Coordinates of C-alpha atoms in Angstrom, one line a residue:
M1 CA 29.6 -73.1 -39.0
P2 CA 27.2 -70.3 -39.8
F3 CA 24.4 -71.5 -42.0
L4 CA 24.3 -68.3 -44.1
Y5 CA 27.9 -67.3 -44.5
P6 CA 30.2 -70.3 -44.0
N7 CA 33.2 -68.9 -45.9
L8 CA 34.6 -65.4 -45.6
E9 CA 37.9 -65.9 -47.5
A10 CA 36.3 -65.0 -50.8
L11 CA 35.2 -61.6 -49.4
W12 CA 38.7 -60.9 -48.1
E13 CA 40.7 -61.8 -51.3
P14 CA 40.5 -58.2 -52.8
L15 CA 41.6 -56.8 -49.5
K16 CA 44.5 -59.1 -49.2
A17 CA 45.8 -58.2 -52.7
S18 CA 45.5 -54.4 -52.0
S19 CA 47.3 -54.8 -48.6
K20 CA 50.2 -56.7 -50.2
L21 CA 50.6 -54.1 -52.9
L22 CA 50.7 -51.2 -50.4
N23 CA 53.1 -53.1 -48.2
A24 CA 55.4 -53.9 -51.1
A25 CA 55.5 -50.2 -52.2
R26 CA 56.3 -49.1 -48.7
I27 CA 59.2 -51.6 -48.4
H28 CA 60.5 -50.7 -51.8
R29 CA 60.6 -47.0 -50.9
R30 CA 62.5 -47.7 -47.6
R31 CA 64.9 -50.0 -49.4
L32 CA 65.9 -47.1 -51.8
H33 CA 66.9 -45.1 -48.8
G34 CA 68.9 -47.9 -47.3
E35 CA 66.5 -48.3 -44.3
V36 CA 65.6 -51.9 -44.7
D37 CA 67.2 -55.2 -46.1
N38 CA 65.6 -57.8 -48.2
R39 CA 64.7 -60.0 -45.3
E40 CA 62.2 -57.4 -43.9
S41 CA 59.9 -58.0 -46.8
L42 CA 59.1 -61.4 -45.5
S43 CA 58.2 -60.0 -42.0
H44 CA 55.5 -57.7 -43.2
I45 CA 53.1 -60.1 -44.8
P46 CA 49.6 -59.0 -43.5
S47 CA 48.2 -61.2 -40.8
S48 CA 44.6 -62.2 -40.1
S49 CA 44.4 -59.5 -37.4
D50 CA 45.4 -56.9 -39.9
L51 CA 42.8 -58.0 -42.3
L52 CA 40.1 -57.5 -39.7
S53 CA 40.9 -53.8 -39.3
F54 CA 38.4 -52.9 -42.0
N55 CA 35.7 -54.1 -39.6
E56 CA 36.6 -51.5 -37.0
H57 CA 33.8 -49.2 -38.1
L58 CA 31.2 -52.0 -37.4
N59 CA 32.8 -53.2 -34.1
P60 CA 34.3 -50.1 -32.5
P61 CA 35.4 -49.7 -28.9
P62 CA 32.8 -48.3 -26.4
E63 CA 34.3 -44.8 -26.4
D64 CA 34.3 -44.5 -30.2
Y65 CA 31.0 -43.0 -31.1
G66 CA 29.5 -39.7 -32.1
R67 CA 26.4 -38.2 -30.5
T68 CA 23.7 -37.2 -33.0
I69 CA 22.2 -33.8 -32.3
F70 CA 18.6 -34.3 -33.4
A71 CA 15.3 -32.6 -32.7
D72 CA 12.0 -33.3 -34.5
K73 CA 9.9 -30.8 -32.5
C74 CA 10.6 -27.3 -31.3
K75 CA 8.9 -24.0 -30.3
L76 CA 9.9 -20.7 -31.8
S77 CA 9.2 -17.1 -30.7
L78 CA 9.3 -14.9 -33.8
H79 CA 9.7 -11.1 -33.5
A80 CA 9.2 -9.1 -36.7
G81 CA 11.3 -6.0 -37.0
S82 CA 9.9 -2.7 -35.5
G83 CA 9.8 0.4 -37.7
G84 CA 12.2 3.2 -37.4
H85 CA 11.2 6.6 -36.0
G86 CA 10.3 9.5 -38.2
C87 CA 12.8 12.4 -38.4
I88 CA 12.3 16.0 -37.2
S89 CA 14.4 18.1 -39.5
F90 CA 14.2 21.5 -41.3
L91 CA 15.9 22.8 -44.4
R92 CA 19.1 24.7 -43.6
E93 CA 20.5 26.8 -46.5
K94 CA 22.1 30.1 -47.0
F95 CA 19.8 33.1 -46.8
I96 CA 17.0 30.8 -45.5
A97 CA 16.5 31.6 -41.8
A98 CA 13.7 29.1 -41.1
G99 CA 13.4 26.4 -43.7
P100 CA 10.5 24.1 -44.1
A101 CA 10.3 20.7 -42.6
N102 CA 12.2 18.0 -44.4
G103 CA 12.4 15.0 -42.0
G104 CA 12.2 11.6 -43.6
D105 CA 10.1 8.6 -42.6
G106 CA 11.5 5.7 -40.7
G107 CA 12.3 2.5 -42.4
S108 CA 10.1 -0.6 -42.2
G109 CA 11.2 -3.5 -40.0
G110 CA 12.6 -6.7 -41.2
N111 CA 10.3 -9.6 -42.3
I112 CA 10.4 -13.2 -41.3
Y113 CA 10.1 -15.9 -44.0
I114 CA 10.1 -19.7 -43.9
Q115 CA 11.2 -22.2 -46.6
A116 CA 11.5 -25.9 -46.9
V117 CA 14.8 -26.9 -48.4
R118 CA 16.8 -30.0 -49.2
G119 CA 19.7 -31.0 -47.0
E120 CA 18.0 -30.2 -43.7
T121 CA 17.0 -33.3 -41.6
S122 CA 16.5 -31.9 -38.1
L123 CA 15.1 -28.9 -36.2
H124 CA 17.9 -28.8 -33.6
K125 CA 19.4 -25.6 -35.0
L126 CA 16.1 -23.8 -34.6
A127 CA 15.5 -25.4 -31.2
R128 CA 18.8 -24.0 -30.0
R129 CA 17.9 -20.5 -31.0
G130 CA 14.4 -20.4 -29.6
I131 CA 13.9 -16.7 -30.2
I132 CA 14.3 -15.3 -33.8
K133 CA 14.3 -11.5 -34.2
A134 CA 14.3 -9.5 -37.4
S135 CA 16.2 -6.2 -37.4
R136 CA 14.6 -2.9 -36.7
G137 CA 14.2 -0.3 -39.4
K138 CA 16.6 2.7 -39.3
N139 CA 15.3 6.1 -38.3
G140 CA 14.6 8.7 -40.9
Q141 CA 17.1 11.4 -41.8
G142 CA 17.1 15.0 -42.9
S143 CA 16.7 16.1 -46.5
N144 CA 13.6 13.8 -46.8
K145 CA 15.8 10.7 -46.6
G146 CA 13.8 7.7 -45.5
G147 CA 15.3 5.2 -43.1
Q148 CA 16.9 1.9 -44.2
R149 CA 14.7 -1.1 -44.1
G150 CA 15.5 -3.8 -41.5
E151 CA 17.2 -7.0 -42.7
D152 CA 14.9 -10.0 -43.3
V153 CA 15.2 -13.4 -41.6
L154 CA 14.9 -16.6 -43.5
I155 CA 14.0 -19.8 -41.6
Q156 CA 15.0 -23.0 -43.4
V157 CA 13.3 -26.2 -42.3
P158 CA 13.4 -29.8 -43.6
V159 CA 10.8 -30.9 -46.1
G160 CA 7.9 -32.4 -44.2
T161 CA 7.8 -29.8 -41.4
V162 CA 4.4 -28.8 -40.0
V163 CA 4.1 -25.3 -38.7
R164 CA 1.3 -24.4 -36.3
E165 CA 0.6 -21.2 -34.4
V166 CA 0.4 -21.2 -30.6
S167 CA -0.3 -17.5 -30.0
R168 CA 0.3 -14.1 -31.5
Y169 CA 0.6 -10.5 -30.6
D170 CA -0.4 -8.0 -33.3
P171 CA 0.2 -4.3 -32.2
V172 CA -1.8 -2.9 -35.2
T173 CA -4.9 -4.9 -34.3
E174 CA -4.6 -3.9 -30.6
E175 CA -4.2 -0.2 -31.4
S176 CA -7.2 -0.3 -33.8
E177 CA -9.3 -1.9 -31.1
K178 CA -8.1 0.6 -28.6
L179 CA -9.0 3.5 -30.9
N180 CA -12.5 2.1 -31.4
M181 CA -13.1 1.7 -27.7
T182 CA -11.9 5.3 -26.9
A183 CA -13.4 7.0 -29.9
N184 CA -16.0 8.8 -27.7
S185 CA -13.5 9.8 -25.0
A186 CA -11.0 12.4 -26.4
S187 CA -9.3 12.9 -23.0
V188 CA -8.5 9.3 -22.6
E189 CA -7.3 9.0 -26.2
G190 CA -5.0 12.0 -25.8
N191 CA -3.4 10.6 -22.6
T192 CA -2.9 7.1 -24.0
Q193 CA -1.5 8.2 -27.4
R194 CA 1.2 10.6 -26.3
D195 CA 3.8 7.9 -26.2
K196 CA 3.4 7.6 -30.0
W197 CA 5.1 10.9 -30.6
I198 CA 8.6 12.2 -30.4
L199 CA 9.6 15.8 -30.0
Y200 CA 12.5 17.9 -31.4
P201 CA 15.8 16.8 -29.8
S202 CA 16.3 20.2 -28.2
S203 CA 12.9 20.1 -26.5
D204 CA 12.7 19.6 -22.8
P205 CA 11.2 16.2 -21.7
S206 CA 8.6 18.1 -19.6
E207 CA 7.1 19.5 -22.8
Y208 CA 5.5 16.1 -23.5
A209 CA 2.8 16.9 -20.9
T210 CA 1.9 20.3 -22.3
A211 CA 2.6 19.9 -26.0
E212 CA -0.4 19.8 -28.3
F213 CA -0.3 17.0 -30.8
P214 CA -2.6 16.6 -33.8
D215 CA -4.8 13.6 -34.2
L216 CA -2.7 10.5 -34.4
P217 CA -2.8 8.8 -37.8
K218 CA -4.6 5.5 -38.0
P219 CA -2.5 2.4 -37.3
R220 CA -0.8 1.4 -40.5
R221 CA 0.2 -2.1 -41.7
S222 CA 2.9 -3.0 -44.2
N223 CA 1.8 -3.7 -47.7
L224 CA 3.5 -7.0 -47.5
A225 CA 1.0 -8.1 -44.8
I226 CA -1.4 -9.2 -47.4
M227 CA 1.0 -12.0 -48.2
Q228 CA 0.9 -13.5 -44.7
P229 CA -1.1 -16.7 -44.2
S230 CA -4.4 -16.2 -42.4
A231 CA -4.4 -16.6 -38.6
P232 CA -4.1 -19.0 -37.0
I233 CA -1.1 -20.3 -39.0
S234 CA -1.3 -24.0 -39.9
M235 CA 1.0 -25.1 -42.8
D236 CA 2.2 -28.5 -44.0
L237 CA 5.5 -27.9 -45.8
S238 CA 5.5 -31.3 -47.5
E239 CA 7.1 -30.3 -50.7
L240 CA 10.3 -28.5 -51.8
M241 CA 9.7 -24.8 -51.9
E242 CA 11.3 -22.6 -54.6
Q243 CA 10.2 -19.4 -52.9
P244 CA 9.8 -18.7 -49.2
I245 CA 6.5 -17.9 -47.4
L246 CA 6.1 -14.7 -45.4
L247 CA 5.2 -15.5 -41.8
A248 CA 5.4 -12.0 -40.2
A249 CA 5.7 -8.7 -42.0
G250 CA 7.8 -6.0 -40.4
A251 CA 6.1 -2.9 -38.9
V252 CA 6.0 0.3 -40.8
G253 CA 8.2 3.2 -39.9
G254 CA 7.1 6.4 -38.2
L255 CA 6.1 9.6 -40.2
G256 CA 8.5 12.5 -40.5
N257 CA 7.5 16.0 -39.5
P258 CA 6.5 17.1 -43.1
H259 CA 3.4 15.0 -42.8
F260 CA 2.0 17.3 -40.1
V261 CA 2.5 20.7 -41.8
T262 CA -0.7 22.8 -41.8
K263 CA -1.5 26.4 -42.5
T264 CA -1.2 27.3 -38.9
M265 CA 1.8 25.1 -38.2
V266 CA 4.4 25.3 -40.9
R267 CA 7.3 24.0 -38.8
P268 CA 6.1 21.1 -36.7
K269 CA 8.6 19.9 -34.1
F270 CA 7.2 16.4 -33.7
A271 CA 7.1 13.1 -35.6
T272 CA 5.7 9.7 -34.9
R273 CA 7.5 6.6 -33.6
G274 CA 7.8 3.5 -35.6
G275 CA 5.3 0.7 -35.1
A276 CA 6.1 -2.3 -32.9
G277 CA 6.8 -5.6 -34.6
M278 CA 4.4 -8.6 -34.6
R279 CA 5.2 -11.5 -32.3
L280 CA 4.4 -15.1 -33.1
E281 CA 4.7 -18.3 -31.0
L282 CA 5.0 -21.2 -33.4
E283 CA 5.4 -24.9 -32.9
L284 CA 7.4 -26.8 -35.6
E285 CA 7.2 -30.5 -35.9
L286 CA 8.6 -33.0 -38.4
K287 CA 5.9 -35.0 -40.0
L288 CA 8.5 -37.3 -41.7
L289 CA 11.5 -38.2 -39.5
A290 CA 13.3 -40.5 -42.0
D291 CA 12.6 -42.7 -45.0
V292 CA 13.2 -45.8 -43.0
G293 CA 12.8 -46.4 -39.2
F294 CA 14.4 -49.3 -37.3
V295 CA 12.0 -50.8 -34.8
G296 CA 13.2 -53.4 -32.4
L297 CA 13.9 -54.6 -28.9
P298 CA 16.9 -53.3 -27.0
N299 CA 20.2 -54.8 -28.0
A300 CA 18.8 -56.2 -31.2
G301 CA 21.6 -54.8 -33.4
K302 CA 19.9 -51.7 -34.7
S303 CA 22.9 -49.3 -34.1
T304 CA 25.3 -51.8 -35.7
L305 CA 23.1 -52.1 -38.7
L306 CA 23.0 -48.3 -39.0
R307 CA 26.8 -48.2 -39.0
A308 CA 26.9 -50.9 -41.6
L309 CA 24.5 -49.1 -44.0
S310 CA 25.9 -45.6 -43.5
R311 CA 28.8 -43.7 -42.1
S312 CA 27.0 -43.0 -38.9
R313 CA 29.0 -43.3 -35.7
A314 CA 26.2 -44.4 -33.5
R315 CA 27.2 -45.8 -30.1
I316 CA 27.5 -49.6 -29.9
G317 CA 27.6 -51.7 -26.8
D318 CA 26.7 -55.1 -25.4
W319 CA 24.0 -53.7 -23.1
A320 CA 20.4 -52.5 -23.3
F321 CA 19.5 -48.9 -24.1
T322 CA 22.8 -48.1 -25.8
T323 CA 20.7 -45.7 -28.0
L324 CA 19.0 -43.0 -25.9
Q325 CA 17.9 -40.8 -28.8
P326 CA 17.2 -41.3 -32.5
N327 CA 20.3 -41.6 -34.6
I328 CA 20.0 -40.5 -38.3
G329 CA 22.1 -42.1 -41.0
T330 CA 22.2 -41.5 -44.7
V331 CA 22.6 -44.2 -47.3
V332 CA 24.3 -42.8 -50.4
L333 CA 23.1 -44.3 -53.7
D334 CA 25.0 -42.0 -56.0
D335 CA 28.2 -40.3 -54.8
S336 CA 28.9 -38.8 -58.3
Y337 CA 31.8 -41.2 -58.8
G338 CA 31.1 -43.8 -61.5
R339 CA 27.7 -45.5 -61.9
P340 CA 25.2 -45.2 -59.0
K341 CA 24.5 -48.3 -56.9
L342 CA 20.7 -48.2 -57.7
H343 CA 18.5 -46.1 -59.9
S344 CA 15.5 -44.6 -58.1
V345 CA 13.1 -41.7 -58.6
D346 CA 11.3 -39.9 -55.8
S347 CA 7.8 -38.6 -55.7
D348 CA 8.8 -35.3 -57.4
G349 CA 10.2 -37.2 -60.4
E350 CA 13.8 -36.4 -59.5
R351 CA 16.5 -38.9 -59.3
R352 CA 17.0 -40.2 -55.7
T353 CA 20.7 -40.0 -54.7
Q354 CA 20.2 -41.0 -51.0
F355 CA 17.7 -41.9 -48.4
S356 CA 17.7 -41.5 -44.6
I357 CA 17.5 -44.1 -41.8
A358 CA 16.4 -43.5 -38.2
D359 CA 17.7 -45.7 -35.5
I360 CA 14.9 -45.5 -32.9
P361 CA 15.7 -46.5 -29.3
G362 CA 14.6 -50.0 -28.3
L363 CA 11.0 -50.8 -27.2
V364 CA 10.4 -52.7 -24.0
P365 CA 7.2 -54.5 -22.9
D366 CA 4.5 -52.0 -21.9
A367 CA 6.3 -49.1 -23.6
H368 CA 2.9 -47.6 -24.4
L369 CA 2.5 -47.1 -20.7
D370 CA 5.5 -44.8 -20.7
R371 CA 7.9 -47.5 -19.5
G372 CA 11.4 -47.7 -20.7
L373 CA 12.4 -44.5 -22.6
G374 CA 8.8 -43.3 -22.7
L375 CA 6.1 -42.5 -25.3
G376 CA 8.3 -39.9 -27.0
F377 CA 10.2 -42.6 -29.0
L378 CA 7.0 -44.3 -30.0
R379 CA 6.0 -41.0 -31.6
H380 CA 9.1 -41.2 -33.8
I381 CA 8.0 -44.5 -35.3
E382 CA 4.9 -43.1 -36.9
R383 CA 7.1 -40.5 -38.7
A384 CA 9.0 -43.0 -40.8
R385 CA 7.9 -43.8 -44.3
V386 CA 9.0 -47.5 -44.2
L387 CA 9.4 -49.6 -41.1
A388 CA 12.1 -52.2 -40.7
F389 CA 11.5 -54.5 -37.7
V390 CA 14.9 -55.5 -36.4
V391 CA 14.7 -59.0 -34.8
D392 CA 17.5 -60.9 -33.2
L393 CA 17.5 -64.4 -34.7
S394 CA 20.0 -65.9 -32.2
I395 CA 17.7 -65.8 -29.1
G396 CA 14.1 -66.5 -28.4
D397 CA 11.2 -66.8 -30.8
S398 CA 11.5 -64.3 -33.6
V399 CA 7.8 -64.5 -34.5
L400 CA 6.8 -63.8 -30.9
A401 CA 9.2 -60.8 -30.8
L402 CA 7.6 -59.4 -34.0
K403 CA 4.1 -59.7 -32.5
N404 CA 5.2 -58.1 -29.3
L405 CA 6.6 -55.1 -31.2
W406 CA 3.3 -54.7 -33.2
K407 CA 1.4 -55.0 -29.9
E408 CA 3.2 -52.0 -28.5
L409 CA 2.5 -50.0 -31.6
N410 CA -1.2 -50.8 -31.6
E411 CA -1.6 -49.9 -28.0
F412 CA 0.2 -46.6 -28.6
E413 CA -2.1 -45.8 -31.5
R414 CA -5.1 -46.7 -29.3
L415 CA -4.0 -44.4 -26.5
K416 CA -3.3 -41.6 -28.9
D417 CA -6.7 -41.8 -30.4
R418 CA -8.3 -41.7 -27.0
D419 CA -6.3 -38.7 -25.9
T420 CA -7.2 -36.9 -29.1
N421 CA -10.9 -37.5 -28.6
S422 CA -10.7 -36.3 -25.0
Q423 CA -9.0 -33.1 -26.0
T424 CA -11.7 -32.4 -28.6
E425 CA -14.5 -32.9 -26.0
H426 CA -12.9 -30.5 -23.5
R427 CA -12.2 -27.8 -26.1
I428 CA -15.8 -26.5 -25.8
V429 CA -17.2 -25.6 -22.4
S430 CA -20.5 -24.3 -21.2
W431 CA -20.8 -21.1 -19.2
Q432 CA -23.9 -19.5 -17.6
A433 CA -24.1 -15.8 -17.0
F434 CA -25.4 -14.0 -13.9
G435 CA -25.1 -17.0 -11.7
S436 CA -28.2 -18.7 -13.2
T437 CA -28.7 -22.3 -12.3
V438 CA -31.3 -23.0 -15.0
P439 CA -29.5 -23.6 -18.3
T440 CA -31.3 -23.1 -21.6
S441 CA -31.7 -25.8 -24.2
S442 CA -29.3 -24.1 -26.7
P443 CA -27.3 -20.8 -27.0
Q444 CA -29.8 -19.6 -29.6
D445 CA -32.7 -19.8 -27.1
A446 CA -31.1 -17.6 -24.5
E447 CA -32.8 -14.3 -23.7
V448 CA -30.9 -11.2 -22.9
G449 CA -31.4 -10.0 -19.3
T450 CA -33.4 -12.9 -18.1
G451 CA -30.6 -14.6 -16.2
K452 CA -30.7 -17.6 -18.5
E453 CA -27.9 -16.6 -20.8
D454 CA -25.9 -19.7 -21.9
M455 CA -22.6 -19.0 -23.7
M456 CA -20.3 -21.4 -25.6
I457 CA -16.6 -20.5 -25.0
N458 CA -13.7 -21.9 -26.9
A459 CA -11.5 -23.0 -24.0
G460 CA -8.3 -23.2 -26.0
S461 CA -5.0 -24.3 -24.7
Q462 CA -1.3 -23.7 -25.0
A463 CA -0.7 -27.3 -25.9
L464 CA -1.6 -28.0 -29.5
P465 CA -3.3 -31.3 -30.4
P466 CA -1.0 -34.0 -31.8
L467 CA -0.5 -34.2 -35.5
Q468 CA -2.8 -36.5 -37.4
M469 CA -0.5 -39.1 -38.9
P470 CA -1.4 -42.1 -41.1
P471 CA -1.9 -45.3 -39.2
I472 CA 1.3 -47.2 -38.5
S473 CA -0.3 -50.4 -39.8
S474 CA -0.7 -48.9 -43.3
K475 CA 3.0 -48.2 -43.7
P476 CA 5.2 -50.6 -45.8
W477 CA 7.3 -52.8 -43.5
F478 CA 9.7 -55.7 -43.6
V479 CA 11.8 -57.7 -41.1
V480 CA 15.5 -57.7 -40.7
G481 CA 16.9 -60.7 -39.0
T482 CA 20.2 -59.8 -37.3
K483 CA 23.0 -62.0 -36.0
A484 CA 22.3 -64.5 -38.7
D485 CA 25.9 -65.6 -38.7
L486 CA 25.4 -67.5 -35.4
P487 CA 24.6 -71.3 -35.7
S488 CA 21.5 -71.0 -33.5
S489 CA 19.8 -68.6 -35.9
Q490 CA 18.8 -70.9 -38.7
E491 CA 15.7 -72.3 -37.1
N492 CA 14.4 -68.9 -36.2
Y493 CA 15.0 -67.6 -39.7
V494 CA 13.0 -70.5 -41.3
H495 CA 10.2 -70.0 -38.7
M496 CA 10.0 -66.2 -39.5
K497 CA 10.1 -66.8 -43.3
T498 CA 7.3 -69.4 -43.1
Y499 CA 5.2 -67.1 -40.9
L500 CA 5.5 -64.1 -43.3
E501 CA 4.7 -66.3 -46.3
S502 CA 1.5 -67.5 -44.5
V503 CA 0.5 -63.9 -43.7
T504 CA 1.0 -62.7 -47.3
A505 CA -1.1 -65.6 -48.6
G506 CA -3.9 -64.7 -46.1
N507 CA -3.7 -67.9 -44.1
L508 CA -2.7 -66.1 -40.9
P509 CA -3.8 -62.6 -39.6
L510 CA -1.4 -59.7 -39.7
P511 CA 0.8 -59.3 -36.7
S512 CA -0.7 -55.8 -36.3
G513 CA -4.1 -57.3 -35.9
K514 CA -5.6 -54.8 -38.4
R515 CA -7.7 -56.1 -41.2
H516 CA -6.6 -53.6 -43.8
G517 CA -2.9 -53.3 -42.8
W518 CA 0.0 -53.6 -45.1
K519 CA 0.7 -57.2 -46.2
D520 CA 2.2 -56.8 -49.7
Q521 CA 5.8 -58.0 -50.3
L522 CA 6.4 -59.1 -46.7
M523 CA 10.0 -60.4 -46.4
V524 CA 12.7 -61.2 -43.9
I525 CA 16.3 -60.4 -44.7
P526 CA 18.9 -62.3 -42.8
I527 CA 22.1 -60.3 -42.2
S528 CA 25.2 -60.1 -40.1
A529 CA 25.7 -56.4 -39.4
I530 CA 28.9 -56.8 -37.5
R531 CA 30.5 -58.5 -40.6
G532 CA 28.7 -56.3 -43.1
E533 CA 27.1 -59.2 -44.8
G534 CA 23.6 -59.2 -46.5
I535 CA 23.1 -55.4 -46.0
E536 CA 23.0 -54.8 -49.8
Q537 CA 19.6 -56.6 -49.8
I538 CA 18.2 -54.1 -47.3
T539 CA 19.2 -51.2 -49.6
G540 CA 17.6 -52.7 -52.7
W541 CA 14.4 -53.8 -50.8
T542 CA 14.0 -50.4 -49.2
I543 CA 14.3 -48.6 -52.6
S544 CA 11.5 -50.9 -54.0
L545 CA 9.2 -49.9 -51.1
L546 CA 10.0 -46.2 -51.4
N547 CA 9.1 -46.3 -55.1
L548 CA 5.6 -47.6 -54.4

């Protein structure tokens, strides 16, 4: 008999009573229509196999699962809206043969905003899009009617998203630099700026080469550009945002022909084109994957536990690597029906109605060397607020399994720190001008024209450095002992409980090997996920750790 749950009949008594009532109502309804006799009521007493049907969610067939579409990292190409062209128009009224210019300005392009909202848990929607473009402003119209402004785009991301800039293209900055470089060469400036003008629609295209245009106005930027974050963009959206943040302001529209009226040219037949929109290459990454992350060896029962705690349909099978990507489940604490299961308040002071769980694919020995499913899934572990080490109590030494899991996490952190230091060292390179082989002692000591110039160049890279996350050993953690309904699990449970008590008392070192790691409230919770027993303790214990 199982040492933790020897009797299951008490758990099934409410289910038996409800099944009998439903069956009696169905038979009574059929008897009223003459479809059944009294003897049939005895043949529909629920059997033991019918009572086990409620467990189908926890022990489904291999083909009954739902694939979780999840992404915690993506790259986006943002294109702010271009401005509309200015209009070339003239007043046309009765008794006015040649009216004055009345072309309107083009509309400004659409802006791109970003906002961290509740309800979003993944970046897969944005990863699918890849390229996000705001609409272009409409062209100006006659009668001094300005063009309509382009529609804005709002990017909604989960709370805890880190936004970092990879590259950018700003046409206004490029045009300003080009004007400064060609300020002393009027011929070059004239040839390079003709594409900024548009002629009257009835003009011949060949007139572009012979038309005389006035000086092009200086490049203009939208007034909203002052609200943009300074370049390069690096934002940590760790809190709920009531108002979005402007990432890229749309370009301004072109000027209509009334702007170029002079004493000698009262009817200009040209206008300017709208400005090109800014382009940004951003990298979005979730700093917090879930409130709780399941860490364990393959086939330890993590997916079954996720199904028991939530309504997730993660794939379950009796083979290793059933989970090939993180599965996210939600534990509902308050479904707005009756009293909530537990009362909890988050860091913002608001009542917590749910928390998320991440089922991370199993770790194998030497996973930090990119074995098994690779380093990508070790990266997911450091993005959980609380770690739950899922250990199989029915086989092997549970304490040794816990130490092996911590060993892989420690090796992963060590390799990540080494790679970060290596990237920092290669970010600055030394370069000597004019082929000199005698470097100077410092860049400040270099003399111009002596062949000893030494220059420091920021090498840069398309690959951004990894996010700086808190150490894994500093996160709250506890142990979940699965398959505790098997007779062989009692000894392992007692061994694990004694070990954690010794670690908490300071008699034994932490399994992480860190001196200042988390060692408060260490606990092992025995459960039977396939029977749905003992899982209530996980919910209560997790809430207590999240409230710290």
